Coordinates of C-alpha atoms in Angstrom, one line a residue:
X1392 CA 48.1 -29.7 -32.5
X1393 CA 49.2 -27.6 -35.4
X1394 CA 50.7 -24.9 -33.2
X1395 CA 53.3 -27.4 -32.0
X1396 CA 54.3 -28.7 -35.4
X1397 CA 57.9 -28.0 -36.4
X1398 CA 56.7 -26.3 -39.6
X1399 CA 54.9 -23.7 -37.4
X1400 CA 57.4 -20.8 -36.9
X1401 CA 55.6 -19.8 -33.7
X1402 CA 56.6 -23.1 -32.1
X1403 CA 60.3 -22.4 -32.6
X1404 CA 60.4 -19.0 -30.9
X1405 CA 62.4 -18.6 -27.8
X1406 CA 60.6 -18.5 -24.5
X1407 CA 58.1 -21.1 -25.6
X1408 CA 56.5 -22.8 -22.6
X1409 CA 53.5 -25.2 -22.4
X1410 CA 51.1 -25.5 -19.5
X1411 CA 48.2 -28.0 -19.4
X1412 CA 45.3 -26.8 -17.3
X1413 CA 42.6 -29.3 -16.1
X1414 CA 39.8 -27.7 -14.2
X1415 CA 38.7 -30.3 -11.6
X1416 CA 35.6 -32.1 -12.6
X1417 CA 35.0 -29.9 -15.7
X1418 CA 35.2 -29.9 -19.4
X1419 CA 37.2 -29.1 -21.4
X1420 CA 40.9 -29.8 -20.8
X1421 CA 42.5 -26.5 -21.9
X1422 CA 46.1 -26.4 -23.2
X1423 CA 47.7 -23.0 -23.3
X1424 CA 51.1 -21.9 -24.7
X1425 CA 53.0 -18.9 -23.7
X1426 CA 54.5 -17.3 -26.7
X1427 CA 56.5 -14.0 -26.4
X1428 CA 55.0 -13.6 -23.0
X1429 CA 51.3 -14.0 -24.1
X1430 CA 49.2 -17.0 -23.1
X1431 CA 47.2 -18.4 -26.0
X1432 CA 44.7 -21.2 -25.9
X1433 CA 45.9 -23.7 -28.5
X1434 CA 43.8 -26.8 -27.8
X1435 CA 40.6 -27.8 -26.1
X1436 CA 39.9 -31.4 -25.5
X1437 CA 36.9 -33.2 -24.0
X1438 CA 37.2 -35.0 -20.8
X1439 CA 36.4 -38.5 -22.0
X1440 CA 36.2 -40.3 -18.7
X1441 CA 33.1 -39.4 -16.7
X1442 CA 33.9 -38.0 -13.3
X1443 CA 30.8 -39.4 -11.6
X1444 CA 28.2 -41.8 -12.8
X1445 CA 25.6 -40.3 -15.1
X1446 CA 27.7 -37.5 -16.5
X1447 CA 27.5 -37.5 -20.3
X1448 CA 30.2 -35.3 -22.0
X1449 CA 29.1 -33.2 -24.9
X1450 CA 29.7 -34.5 -28.4
X1451 CA 31.2 -31.2 -29.4
X1452 CA 32.0 -28.0 -27.7
X1453 CA 29.9 -25.0 -28.7
X1454 CA 31.8 -22.1 -30.3
X1455 CA 33.4 -19.6 -28.0
X1456 CA 31.5 -16.6 -29.4
X1457 CA 28.1 -16.1 -27.8
X1458 CA 26.6 -14.4 -30.8
X1459 CA 27.8 -17.1 -33.2
X1460 CA 26.2 -19.7 -31.0
X1461 CA 22.9 -17.8 -31.0
X1462 CA 23.0 -17.5 -34.8
X1463 CA 23.7 -21.2 -35.3
X1464 CA 20.9 -22.1 -32.9
X1465 CA 18.4 -19.9 -34.6
X1466 CA 19.4 -21.0 -38.1
X1467 CA 18.8 -24.6 -37.0
X1468 CA 15.3 -23.8 -35.9
X1469 CA 16.3 -23.5 -32.2
X1470 CA 13.4 -23.1 -29.8
X1471 CA 10.6 -23.5 -32.4
X1472 CA 8.1 -26.3 -32.0
X1473 CA 7.9 -28.9 -34.8
X1474 CA 4.9 -29.8 -37.0
X1475 CA 4.1 -32.8 -34.7
X1476 CA 4.1 -30.7 -31.5
X1477 CA 0.9 -29.9 -29.7
X1478 CA -2.6 -31.3 -30.0
X1479 CA -3.7 -32.7 -33.3
X1480 CA -6.6 -30.7 -34.9
X1481 CA -9.1 -33.5 -34.4
X1482 CA -8.5 -33.7 -30.6
X1483 CA -10.7 -32.1 -28.0
X1484 CA -9.1 -29.1 -26.4
X1485 CA -9.5 -25.4 -25.5
X1486 CA -10.7 -22.6 -27.7
X1487 CA -8.7 -19.4 -28.0
X1488 CA -9.8 -15.8 -28.5
X1489 CA -7.0 -13.7 -30.0
X1490 CA -7.3 -10.0 -29.3
X1491 CA -5.4 -7.7 -31.6
X1492 CA -5.6 -3.9 -31.2
X1493 CA -4.7 -2.3 -34.5
X1494 CA -3.4 1.3 -35.1
X1495 CA -1.6 2.2 -38.3
X1496 CA 0.8 -0.8 -38.7
X1497 CA 2.6 -1.1 -42.0
X1498 CA 0.0 -2.9 -44.2
X1499 CA 2.5 -5.6 -45.2
X1500 CA 3.2 -6.4 -41.5
X1501 CA -0.5 -6.5 -40.7
X1502 CA -1.1 -8.9 -43.6
X1503 CA 1.6 -11.2 -42.3
X1504 CA 0.2 -11.1 -38.8
X1505 CA -3.2 -12.1 -40.0
X1506 CA -1.7 -14.8 -42.1
X1507 CA 0.1 -16.2 -39.1
X1508 CA -3.2 -16.5 -37.3
X1509 CA -4.9 -18.2 -40.2
X1510 CA -1.9 -20.6 -40.5
X1511 CA -2.5 -22.1 -37.0
X1512 CA -2.5 -25.8 -37.0
X1513 CA -5.0 -25.7 -34.1
X1514 CA -8.4 -24.7 -35.6
X1515 CA -10.3 -23.7 -32.5
X1516 CA -9.6 -19.9 -32.5
X1517 CA -11.4 -16.6 -33.1
X1518 CA -9.6 -13.3 -33.8
X1519 CA -11.0 -10.0 -32.6
X1520 CA -9.2 -7.2 -34.4
X1521 CA -9.9 -3.8 -32.9
X1522 CA -9.2 -1.0 -35.4
X1523 CA -8.3 1.9 -33.0
X1524 CA -9.3 4.6 -35.5
X1525 CA -6.3 4.1 -37.8
X1526 CA -5.7 7.1 -40.1
X1527 CA -4.3 4.9 -42.9
X1528 CA -7.4 4.0 -44.9
X1529 CA -5.8 0.8 -46.1
X1530 CA -6.0 -0.7 -42.6
X1531 CA -9.8 -0.9 -42.4
X1532 CA -9.9 -2.5 -45.9
X1533 CA -7.3 -5.2 -45.0
X1534 CA -9.2 -6.1 -41.8
X1535 CA -12.6 -6.2 -43.5
X1536 CA -11.3 -8.4 -46.3
X1537 CA -9.8 -10.8 -43.7
X1538 CA -13.2 -11.0 -42.0
X1539 CA -14.9 -11.8 -45.2
X1540 CA -12.5 -14.6 -46.0
X1541 CA -12.6 -16.3 -42.6
X1542 CA -15.7 -16.3 -40.4
X1543 CA -13.5 -16.7 -37.3
X1544 CA -12.3 -13.2 -37.7
X1545 CA -14.3 -10.3 -36.4
X1546 CA -13.5 -6.6 -36.7
X1547 CA -14.4 -3.7 -34.5
X1548 CA -13.9 -0.3 -35.9
X1549 CA -13.5 2.5 -33.3
X1550 CA -14.5 6.0 -34.2
X1551 CA -11.8 7.6 -32.0
X1552 CA -8.4 6.6 -31.0
X1553 CA -8.4 5.3 -27.4
X1554 CA -4.9 3.8 -27.3
X1555 CA -3.9 0.2 -26.8
X1556 CA -5.4 -0.5 -23.3
X1557 CA -8.8 0.8 -24.2
X1558 CA -8.9 -0.9 -27.6
X1559 CA -7.8 -4.2 -26.1
X1560 CA -10.5 -4.0 -23.4
X1561 CA -13.2 -3.6 -26.1
X1562 CA -11.8 -6.6 -27.9
X1563 CA -11.7 -8.6 -24.7
X1564 CA -15.4 -7.9 -24.1
X1565 CA -16.2 -9.7 -27.4
X1566 CA -14.2 -12.9 -26.7
X1567 CA -16.4 -16.0 -26.5
X1568 CA -13.5 -18.6 -26.3
X1569 CA -12.3 -20.2 -23.1
X1570 CA -8.8 -18.7 -23.3
X1571 CA -7.6 -15.2 -24.3
X1572 CA -4.5 -14.7 -26.4
X1573 CA -2.8 -11.2 -26.6
X1574 CA -1.2 -10.3 -30.0
X1575 CA 0.2 -7.1 -31.5
X1576 CA -0.8 -5.9 -34.9
X1577 CA 2.6 -6.6 -36.6
X1578 CA 3.9 -9.7 -34.8
X1579 CA 3.7 -13.3 -35.8
X1580 CA 2.5 -16.5 -34.2
X1581 CA 4.4 -19.6 -35.2
X1582 CA 2.1 -22.1 -36.9
X1583 CA 2.0 -24.5 -34.0
X1584 CA 1.6 -21.9 -31.3
X1585 CA -2.0 -22.6 -30.3
X1586 CA -1.6 -26.3 -30.7
X1587 CA 1.3 -26.3 -28.2
X1588 CA -0.6 -24.1 -25.8
X1589 CA -3.6 -26.5 -26.1
X1590 CA -1.4 -29.5 -25.3
X1591 CA 0.0 -27.8 -22.2
X1592 CA -3.5 -26.9 -21.0
X1593 CA -4.7 -30.5 -21.6
X1594 CA -1.7 -31.7 -19.5
X1595 CA -2.3 -29.1 -16.9
X1596 CA -6.1 -28.5 -16.7
X1597 CA -5.8 -26.1 -13.8
X1598 CA -3.7 -23.6 -15.8
X1599 CA -4.9 -20.0 -15.6
X1600 CA -2.0 -17.9 -17.0
X1601 CA 0.5 -19.2 -19.6
X1602 CA 3.5 -17.6 -21.3
X1603 CA 6.0 -18.8 -23.9
X1604 CA 9.5 -17.8 -25.1
X1605 CA 9.8 -15.4 -28.0
X1606 CA 12.3 -14.0 -30.4
X1607 CA 12.5 -11.0 -32.7
X1608 CA 12.0 -10.9 -36.5
X1609 CA 13.3 -8.2 -38.8
X1610 CA 11.9 -6.8 -42.0
X1611 CA 13.4 -9.6 -44.1
X1612 CA 12.1 -12.4 -41.9
X1613 CA 15.4 -13.1 -40.1
X1614 CA 15.0 -14.2 -36.5
X1615 CA 17.2 -12.7 -33.7
X1616 CA 17.4 -12.2 -30.0
X1617 CA 15.7 -15.3 -28.6
X1618 CA 14.6 -15.1 -25.0
X1619 CA 15.2 -17.8 -22.4
X1620 CA 12.7 -17.2 -19.7
X1621 CA 12.7 -18.9 -16.3
X1622 CA 9.6 -20.4 -14.7
X1623 CA 7.3 -17.7 -13.2
X1624 CA 8.8 -15.6 -10.6
X1625 CA 7.5 -12.3 -9.3
X1626 CA 10.9 -11.1 -8.3
X1627 CA 12.1 -10.8 -11.9
X1628 CA 8.7 -9.4 -13.0
X1629 CA 9.2 -6.5 -10.6
X1630 CA 12.4 -5.7 -12.4
X1631 CA 11.4 -6.1 -16.0
X1632 CA 8.5 -7.4 -18.1
X1633 CA 10.3 -10.7 -18.9
X1634 CA 6.9 -12.4 -19.6
X1635 CA 6.5 -10.4 -22.9
X1636 CA 4.9 -12.7 -25.5
X1637 CA 3.1 -15.0 -25.9
X1638 CA 0.6 -14.5 -23.0
X1639 CA -2.5 -16.6 -22.7
X1640 CA -5.0 -16.5 -19.8
X1641 CA -8.4 -17.9 -18.9
X1642 CA -11.2 -15.5 -20.1
X1643 CA -12.8 -15.7 -16.6
X1644 CA -9.7 -14.0 -15.2
X1645 CA -10.2 -10.8 -17.2
X1646 CA -13.2 -9.3 -15.3
X1647 CA -11.8 -10.5 -12.0
X1648 CA -8.8 -8.1 -12.4
X1649 CA -10.6 -5.4 -14.3
X1650 CA -9.0 -5.9 -17.7
X1651 CA -6.2 -3.6 -18.8
X1652 CA -5.7 -0.3 -17.1
X1653 CA -5.7 2.8 -19.4
X1654 CA -3.1 5.3 -18.6
X1655 CA -0.2 2.8 -18.6
X1656 CA 0.0 2.5 -22.4
X1657 CA 3.3 1.0 -23.4
X1658 CA 3.5 -1.1 -20.3
X1659 CA -0.2 -2.1 -20.0
X1660 CA 0.7 -5.8 -20.6
X1661 CA 3.3 -5.6 -17.7
X1662 CA 0.7 -4.1 -15.4
X1663 CA -1.8 -6.8 -16.5
X1664 CA 0.5 -9.7 -15.7
X1665 CA 1.5 -8.3 -12.4
X1666 CA -2.1 -8.0 -11.3
X1667 CA -3.1 -11.3 -12.8
X1668 CA -0.4 -13.1 -10.9
X1669 CA -2.0 -12.2 -7.6
X1670 CA -5.2 -14.1 -8.6
X1671 CA -3.3 -17.3 -9.4
X1672 CA -1.6 -20.0 -7.3
X1673 CA 2.0 -20.6 -8.4
X1674 CA 1.2 -23.9 -10.0
X1675 CA -1.5 -22.2 -12.2
X1676 CA 1.1 -20.0 -14.0
X1677 CA 3.0 -22.0 -16.6
X1678 CA 6.0 -21.2 -18.7
X1679 CA 6.2 -22.9 -22.1
X1680 CA 9.9 -23.1 -23.0
X1681 CA 9.4 -22.9 -26.7
X1682 CA 9.4 -20.0 -29.0
X1683 CA 5.8 -19.4 -30.1
X1684 CA 5.9 -15.7 -31.0
X1685 CA 8.0 -13.5 -33.2
X1686 CA 8.2 -9.9 -32.1
X1687 CA 8.5 -7.5 -35.0
X1688 CA 11.6 -5.3 -35.2
X1689 CA 10.7 -2.1 -37.1
X1690 CA 12.1 1.4 -37.1
X1691 CA 9.7 2.5 -34.3
X1692 CA 9.6 -0.6 -32.2
X1693 CA 11.1 -1.4 -28.8
X1694 CA 12.1 -4.7 -30.2
X1695 CA 14.7 -3.0 -32.3
X1696 CA 15.6 0.1 -30.3
X1697 CA 14.7 -0.9 -26.7
X1698 CA 13.2 1.7 -24.4
X1699 CA 14.7 4.5 -26.4
X1700 CA 12.0 4.0 -29.0
X1701 CA 9.1 4.6 -26.6
X1702 CA 10.4 6.5 -23.5
X1703 CA 6.9 6.9 -22.2
X1704 CA 6.7 3.1 -21.9
X1705 CA 9.7 3.2 -19.5
X1706 CA 7.8 5.5 -17.1
X1707 CA 4.6 3.5 -17.5
X1708 CA 6.5 0.4 -16.5
X1709 CA 7.9 2.1 -13.4
X1710 CA 4.4 3.3 -12.4
X1711 CA 3.0 -0.2 -13.0
X1712 CA 5.4 -1.7 -10.6
X1713 CA 5.0 1.2 -8.1
X1714 CA 1.2 0.8 -8.2
X1715 CA 1.3 -2.9 -7.8
X1716 CA 3.6 -2.7 -4.8
X1717 CA 1.5 0.1 -3.3
X1718 CA -1.7 -1.9 -3.6
X1719 CA 0.0 -4.9 -2.0
X1720 CA 1.0 -2.9 1.0
X1721 CA 4.7 -2.8 0.2
X1722 CA 6.0 0.8 0.6
X1723 CA 8.9 0.7 -1.7
X1724 CA 10.8 3.3 -3.6
X1725 CA 10.6 2.5 -7.4
X1726 CA 13.0 4.1 -9.8
X1727 CA 14.6 3.6 -13.2
X1728 CA 18.3 2.7 -13.0
X1729 CA 21.0 4.0 -15.3
X1730 CA 20.1 1.2 -17.8
X1731 CA 16.4 2.3 -17.8
X1732 CA 15.3 -0.8 -15.9
X1733 CA 13.1 -0.7 -12.9
X1734 CA 14.8 -0.8 -9.5
X1735 CA 12.8 -1.5 -6.4
X1736 CA 14.3 -0.2 -3.2
X1737 CA 12.8 -2.1 -0.3
X1738 CA 12.3 -0.3 3.0
X1739 CA 14.1 -0.9 6.3
X1740 CA 12.4 -0.4 9.6
X1741 CA 13.5 2.3 11.9
X1742 CA 15.8 1.4 13.6
X1743 CA 17.4 -0.9 11.1
X1744 CA 17.9 -4.5 12.3
X1745 CA 21.4 -5.4 13.7
X1746 CA 23.7 -7.1 11.2
X1747 CA 26.5 -9.4 12.2
X1748 CA 29.3 -10.1 9.6
X1749 CA 30.7 -13.7 9.9
X1750 CA 34.2 -13.8 8.4
X1751 CA 36.0 -17.2 8.4
X1752 CA 39.8 -16.8 8.0
X1753 CA 43.2 -18.4 8.4
X1754 CA 46.6 -16.5 8.0
X1755 CA 46.8 -14.3 4.9
X1756 CA 46.6 -11.1 7.0
X1757 CA 46.7 -8.8 4.0
X1758 CA 43.4 -10.2 2.8
X1759 CA 41.6 -9.8 6.1
X1760 CA 43.2 -6.4 6.6
X1761 CA 41.9 -5.3 3.2
X1762 CA 38.4 -6.7 3.9
X1763 CA 38.2 -4.9 7.3
X1764 CA 39.7 -1.6 6.0
X1765 CA 37.3 -1.5 3.0
X1766 CA 34.4 -2.3 5.3
X1767 CA 35.3 0.6 7.7
X1768 CA 36.0 3.1 4.8
X1769 CA 33.0 2.3 2.6
X1770 CA 30.1 0.6 4.2
X1771 CA 27.5 2.8 6.0
X1772 CA 25.2 0.2 7.4
X1773 CA 24.4 0.4 11.2
X1774 CA 24.1 -1.3 13.6
X1775 CA 26.9 -3.7 12.6
X1776 CA 29.3 -6.0 14.3
X1777 CA 31.9 -8.5 13.1
X1778 CA 32.6 -12.1 14.1
X1779 CA 35.9 -13.3 12.8
X1780 CA 36.2 -17.0 12.9
X1781 CA 39.9 -18.0 12.9
X1782 CA 40.7 -21.5 11.8
X1783 CA 44.1 -21.9 13.5
X1784 CA 46.2 -19.1 12.1
X1785 CA 49.9 -19.5 12.8
X1786 CA 51.4 -16.7 10.8
X1787 CA 52.8 -14.0 13.1
X1788 CA 51.4 -11.1 11.0
X1789 CA 47.9 -12.8 11.0
X1790 CA 48.1 -13.4 14.8
X1791 CA 49.1 -9.8 15.4
X1792 CA 46.2 -8.5 13.2
X1793 CA 43.7 -10.8 15.0
X1794 CA 44.9 -9.5 18.4
X1795 CA 44.5 -5.9 17.2
X1796 CA 41.1 -6.5 15.8
X1797 CA 39.9 -8.2 19.0
X1798 CA 40.4 -5.0 20.9
X1799 CA 38.2 -3.0 18.5
X1800 CA 34.6 -2.2 19.4
X1801 CA 32.0 -4.5 17.8
X1802 CA 34.6 -7.1 16.7
X1803 CA 34.7 -10.6 18.1
X1804 CA 37.5 -13.1 17.3
X1805 CA 36.3 -16.7 17.6
X1806 CA 39.1 -19.3 17.7
X1807 CA 38.0 -22.5 16.0
X1808 CA 41.1 -24.7 15.5
X1809 CA 41.3 -28.1 13.7
X1810 CA 40.9 -29.5 10.2
X1811 CA 39.5 -27.0 7.7
X1812 CA 35.7 -27.4 7.5
X1813 CA 34.1 -24.3 6.1
X1814 CA 30.6 -25.3 7.1
X1815 CA 31.7 -25.7 10.7
X1816 CA 33.4 -22.3 10.7
X1817 CA 30.3 -20.6 9.4
X1818 CA 28.0 -22.4 11.8
X1819 CA 30.1 -21.4 14.8
X1820 CA 30.2 -17.9 13.6
X1821 CA 26.5 -17.6 13.2
X1822 CA 25.9 -19.2 16.6
X1823 CA 28.1 -16.5 18.2
X1824 CA 26.5 -13.7 16.2
X1825 CA 24.2 -11.3 18.0
X1826 CA 22.5 -9.6 15.1
X1827 CA 19.1 -10.8 13.9
X1828 CA 20.6 -10.7 10.4
X1829 CA 23.9 -12.3 9.5
X1830 CA 26.2 -11.8 6.4
X1831 CA 28.6 -14.6 5.5
X1832 CA 31.6 -12.8 4.2
X1833 CA 34.8 -14.4 2.8
X1834 CA 38.0 -12.8 4.0
X1835 CA 38.9 -12.0 0.4
X1836 CA 35.9 -9.8 -0.1
X1837 CA 36.5 -6.1 -0.7
X1838 CA 33.8 -3.5 0.0
X1839 CA 33.4 -1.0 -2.8
X1840 CA 29.9 0.5 -2.5
X1841 CA 28.5 2.2 0.6
X1842 CA 25.0 0.9 0.6
X1843 CA 25.6 -2.7 -0.6
X1844 CA 24.8 -4.3 2.8
X1845 CA 21.7 -2.1 3.2
X1846 CA 20.4 -3.4 -0.2
X1847 CA 21.0 -7.0 0.8
X1848 CA 19.4 -6.7 4.3
X1849 CA 16.3 -5.0 2.8
X1850 CA 15.6 -8.2 0.9
X1851 CA 16.7 -10.6 3.6
X1852 CA 14.1 -9.2 6.1
X1853 CA 11.2 -9.8 3.7
X1854 CA 9.2 -12.7 5.1
X1855 CA 9.3 -15.0 2.1
X1856 CA 13.0 -14.5 1.3
X1857 CA 15.7 -16.8 2.6
X1858 CA 19.2 -16.1 1.3
X1859 CA 20.3 -13.0 -0.6
X1860 CA 23.4 -12.9 -2.8
X1861 CA 25.3 -10.0 -4.4
X1862 CA 27.1 -9.3 -7.7
X1863 CA 30.8 -10.2 -7.1
X1864 CA 33.4 -9.0 -9.4
X1865 CA 37.0 -10.1 -10.1
X1866 CA 39.6 -7.3 -9.4
X1867 CA 39.7 -6.6 -13.1
X1868 CA 36.0 -5.8 -13.1
X1869 CA 34.6 -8.9 -14.8
X1870 CA 31.8 -10.9 -13.1
X1871 CA 32.8 -13.6 -10.8
X1872 CA 29.3 -14.4 -9.4
X1873 CA 25.7 -13.4 -10.2
X1874 CA 23.8 -16.3 -8.8
X1875 CA 24.2 -20.1 -9.1
X1876 CA 22.5 -22.4 -11.5
X1877 CA 22.5 -26.2 -11.3
X1878 CA 24.0 -28.8 -13.6
X1879 CA 26.9 -26.7 -15.1
X1880 CA 29.5 -29.2 -16.4
X1881 CA 28.2 -31.8 -14.0
X1882 CA 27.9 -29.6 -10.9
X1883 CA 26.9 -26.0 -10.4
X1884 CA 27.9 -22.8 -12.2
X1885 CA 27.9 -19.1 -11.6
X1886 CA 25.8 -17.0 -14.0
X1887 CA 27.8 -14.8 -16.3
X1888 CA 31.2 -15.7 -14.8
X1889 CA 34.1 -14.0 -16.6
X1890 CA 31.9 -11.6 -18.5
X1891 CA 31.9 -7.8 -18.4
X1892 CA 30.1 -6.3 -15.3
X1893 CA 27.6 -4.6 -17.6
X1894 CA 27.0 -7.5 -20.0
X1895 CA 23.6 -6.9 -21.6
X1896 CA 22.7 -10.1 -23.3
X1897 CA 19.8 -12.3 -22.1
X1898 CA 17.6 -9.3 -21.3
X1899 CA 20.3 -7.8 -19.1
X1900 CA 19.7 -10.5 -16.5
X1901 CA 23.0 -9.7 -14.8
X1902 CA 21.7 -6.3 -14.0
X1903 CA 18.3 -7.0 -12.4
X1904 CA 17.0 -8.5 -9.2
X1905 CA 15.7 -12.0 -9.7
X1906 CA 15.2 -15.3 -7.9
X1907 CA 18.0 -17.9 -8.4
X1908 CA 18.4 -21.4 -7.1
X1909 CA 21.5 -20.6 -5.0
X1910 CA 24.1 -17.9 -4.2
X1911 CA 27.6 -18.2 -3.0
X1912 CA 28.5 -18.1 0.7
X1913 CA 31.4 -15.7 -0.2
X1914 CA 28.8 -13.0 0.3
X1915 CA 25.4 -14.2 1.6
X1916 CA 22.9 -12.4 3.8
X1917 CA 20.2 -14.3 5.7
X1918 CA 18.1 -13.9 8.9
X1919 CA 19.8 -15.6 11.8
X1920 CA 16.7 -17.4 12.9
X1921 CA 16.1 -18.9 9.5
X1922 CA 19.7 -20.1 9.3
X1923 CA 19.4 -21.9 12.6
X1924 CA 15.9 -23.2 11.9
X1925 CA 17.0 -25.1 8.7
X1926 CA 20.1 -26.4 10.5
X1927 CA 22.8 -24.1 9.1
X1928 CA 25.4 -25.5 6.8
X1929 CA 25.8 -29.3 6.6
X1930 CA 29.2 -30.0 8.3
X1931 CA 29.1 -33.7 7.7
X1932 CA 28.4 -33.9 4.0
X1933 CA 29.6 -30.5 2.7
X1934 CA 32.7 -29.6 4.7
X1935 CA 34.3 -27.6 1.8
X1936 CA 32.2 -27.3 -1.4
X1937 CA 28.5 -27.1 -2.2
X1938 CA 27.5 -26.2 1.3
X1939 CA 26.0 -22.9 0.1
X1940 CA 24.1 -24.6 -2.7
X1941 CA 22.7 -27.2 -0.4
X1942 CA 21.7 -24.5 2.1
X1943 CA 19.8 -22.5 -0.5
X1944 CA 18.1 -25.6 -1.8
X1945 CA 17.0 -26.5 1.7
X1946 CA 15.6 -23.0 2.1
X1947 CA 13.6 -23.5 -1.1
X1948 CA 12.1 -26.7 0.3
X1949 CA 11.1 -24.6 3.4
X1950 CA 9.2 -22.2 1.1
X1951 CA 11.9 -19.4 1.1
X1952 CA 13.3 -17.8 -2.0
X1953 CA 17.0 -17.1 -2.8
X1954 CA 17.5 -13.6 -4.3
X1955 CA 20.3 -12.2 -6.4
X1956 CA 20.7 -8.4 -6.4
X1957 CA 23.1 -6.6 -8.7
X1958 CA 22.6 -3.4 -6.6
X1959 CA 25.0 -4.8 -4.0
X1960 CA 28.5 -5.1 -5.6
X1961 CA 31.7 -6.4 -4.1
X1962 CA 35.1 -7.3 -5.3
X1963 CA 36.0 -11.0 -4.7
X1964 CA 39.6 -12.0 -4.7
X1965 CA 38.4 -15.5 -5.3
X1966 CA 39.6 -18.1 -2.9
X1967 CA 42.9 -16.3 -2.5
X1968 CA 43.5 -17.4 1.0
X1969 CA 43.3 -21.2 0.4
X1970 CA 43.2 -21.7 -3.3
X1971 CA 40.2 -22.7 -5.3
X1972 CA 39.7 -25.9 -3.3
X1973 CA 41.2 -27.3 -0.2
X1974 CA 39.4 -30.6 -0.5
X1975 CA 40.5 -33.7 -2.3
X1976 CA 39.0 -34.7 -5.7
X1977 CA 37.3 -37.7 -4.0
X1978 CA 35.7 -35.5 -1.3
X1979 CA 34.4 -33.1 -3.9
X1980 CA 32.9 -35.9 -5.9
X1981 CA 31.3 -37.3 -2.8
X1982 CA 29.8 -33.9 -1.9
X1983 CA 28.3 -33.5 -5.4
X1984 CA 26.9 -37.1 -5.3
X1985 CA 25.2 -36.3 -2.0
X1986 CA 23.9 -33.0 -3.3
X1987 CA 22.6 -34.7 -6.5
X1988 CA 20.8 -37.4 -4.4
X1989 CA 19.4 -34.9 -1.9
X1990 CA 18.1 -32.4 -4.4
X1991 CA 17.6 -34.5 -7.5
X1992 CA 14.5 -32.8 -8.8
X1993 CA 15.8 -29.3 -8.5
X1994 CA 19.1 -30.2 -10.2
X1995 CA 17.4 -32.0 -13.1
X1996 CA 15.0 -29.1 -13.7
X1997 CA 16.4 -25.8 -12.2
X1998 CA 13.3 -23.6 -12.3
X1999 CA 15.5 -20.5 -12.6
X2000 CA 17.4 -21.9 -15.6
X2001 CA 16.1 -23.0 -19.0
X2002 CA 16.0 -26.5 -20.5
X2003 CA 17.4 -25.2 -23.8
X2004 CA 20.5 -23.5 -22.4
X2005 CA 24.0 -24.9 -22.4
X2006 CA 25.3 -26.6 -19.3
X2007 CA 28.8 -26.1 -20.6
X2008 CA 28.8 -22.3 -20.4
X2009 CA 27.8 -19.7 -17.9
X2010 CA 26.6 -17.0 -20.2
X2011 CA 23.1 -18.3 -20.9
X2012 CA 23.8 -19.3 -24.5
X2013 CA 21.6 -22.0 -26.1
X2014 CA 22.8 -25.6 -26.2
X2015 CA 23.8 -26.9 -29.6
X2016 CA 24.2 -30.4 -28.0
X2017 CA 22.0 -31.5 -25.1
X2018 CA 23.9 -32.6 -21.9
X2019 CA 21.2 -32.6 -19.3
X2020 CA 21.7 -36.1 -17.9
X2021 CA 23.7 -35.0 -14.9
X2022 CA 22.3 -37.2 -12.0
X2023 CA 23.0 -40.9 -11.7

């Protein structure tokens, strides 16, 4: 380590101290030095000895900088299929009708788009280009020339501009192929795009709606901003059009849902996918985790400027979600949040269901006092009661506080002495609760927003939702928790941990409601009957760690979704009362082994994660080295 070498003047400064930090069961070993009162990371080392069978350490740690990792991944061809991917041209497989509405693109971009179609390695395609009365006379000539050069290209010239939905519908009416492909007039298909889709359809003959990953491409052909989409989930689609491109569907689906709806131009594709999803079973909607589409960044595109480029599209998206929910019978309030993303406010019945807060605690009276004070000062939800589960407090201040709280209306203190078993404390608290909805709340949670519980309850009472988690922040404002993903450094990780609360990468995923595989029990809302029906927390196998993850995965097996909402925000003074873990290393390893055996399929392929993302980081950066073999 160069920093410690005698020739390094920094190593000779007074006040030099060295601390080695090994995070239990995780890579890397981090060595930090305190120089002039400032802690500096001076070395990172791999943990060479596997901490449970099947764990394969990475060959090299990705760079610390997220943007640098993205650039390296893109430059190495990250996410793109290879020339041998997909069905070979001579194989039997589906035919595709590509529909391209065209209105005044830059001629050079249109030519490149047409070339990307002609360059497809899968030959069974037709292109229907609908010239929507472009005022640039060069456009008609480019399209007609393309049709003369390739009989698979057909051109429809409209006499009046009808906008994108109308033009697309006229193109859809001309498709003869089995599957429809949607394409914009200045974007690019990768050469293997249709071959890869054909392979997926051959492997999944019941597929009705398919979508792939995408990235952006600038004027010079440089790729940027790759997407890492989860498997299909309506929850995320109600927040943003994460489906984007490439979208492929069976032609027979088009008349069934009435094509694209005029009047929602700018978000017509979002509206289409929302409506199409109601005609498909979940297994008929397939995500292809490969980049098959390059979205053009130009001076007027949303790819470059976001919603600011087309503000009408933001309102169209809001109306698309509002219309969809209204037709489905969900009477929700649909707004645009401060980041111009759709926010669905789910209704509560009148009167609202009772909510019981279950708060396990031991000593550390200042934490419990802060939790209770902030609850009383900030939170407006009613009716609400509190069940404090005390695990043998013996500190005089804590005992005095408990005695005081016990005299307050709507507060119950439940004494559960004995060895610390978090699952047991939670179970006893829920059993004693009287509300039809319960919130599991750590004693180191601080309430900061008046309607956070209302937001969580509004999701929890939806019939197909199990657990609901919140955005938890460290006291300094960075994210501590925004949902859990499986496989992180050999166990489970928290999305976006340590990042700024308003971190905008990955499509702003930290700021939208979406389905995740699990949420932390530090702040978890669930209906009491559901909690009891699935057996609550597993006291025998998960006394300290992974009890919340196991619980959420059991909910999933019962057909119930786990939801993360960023519209419920709390401060989490993480594990301040007992430290980050009160169990032994051996007990943690045993709990993870049990979890891995019980939920092997979900851990190996987390449907809310992405197979090309790093398991070494929590910021949804791509993996430069694969480390997915996490279950023995």
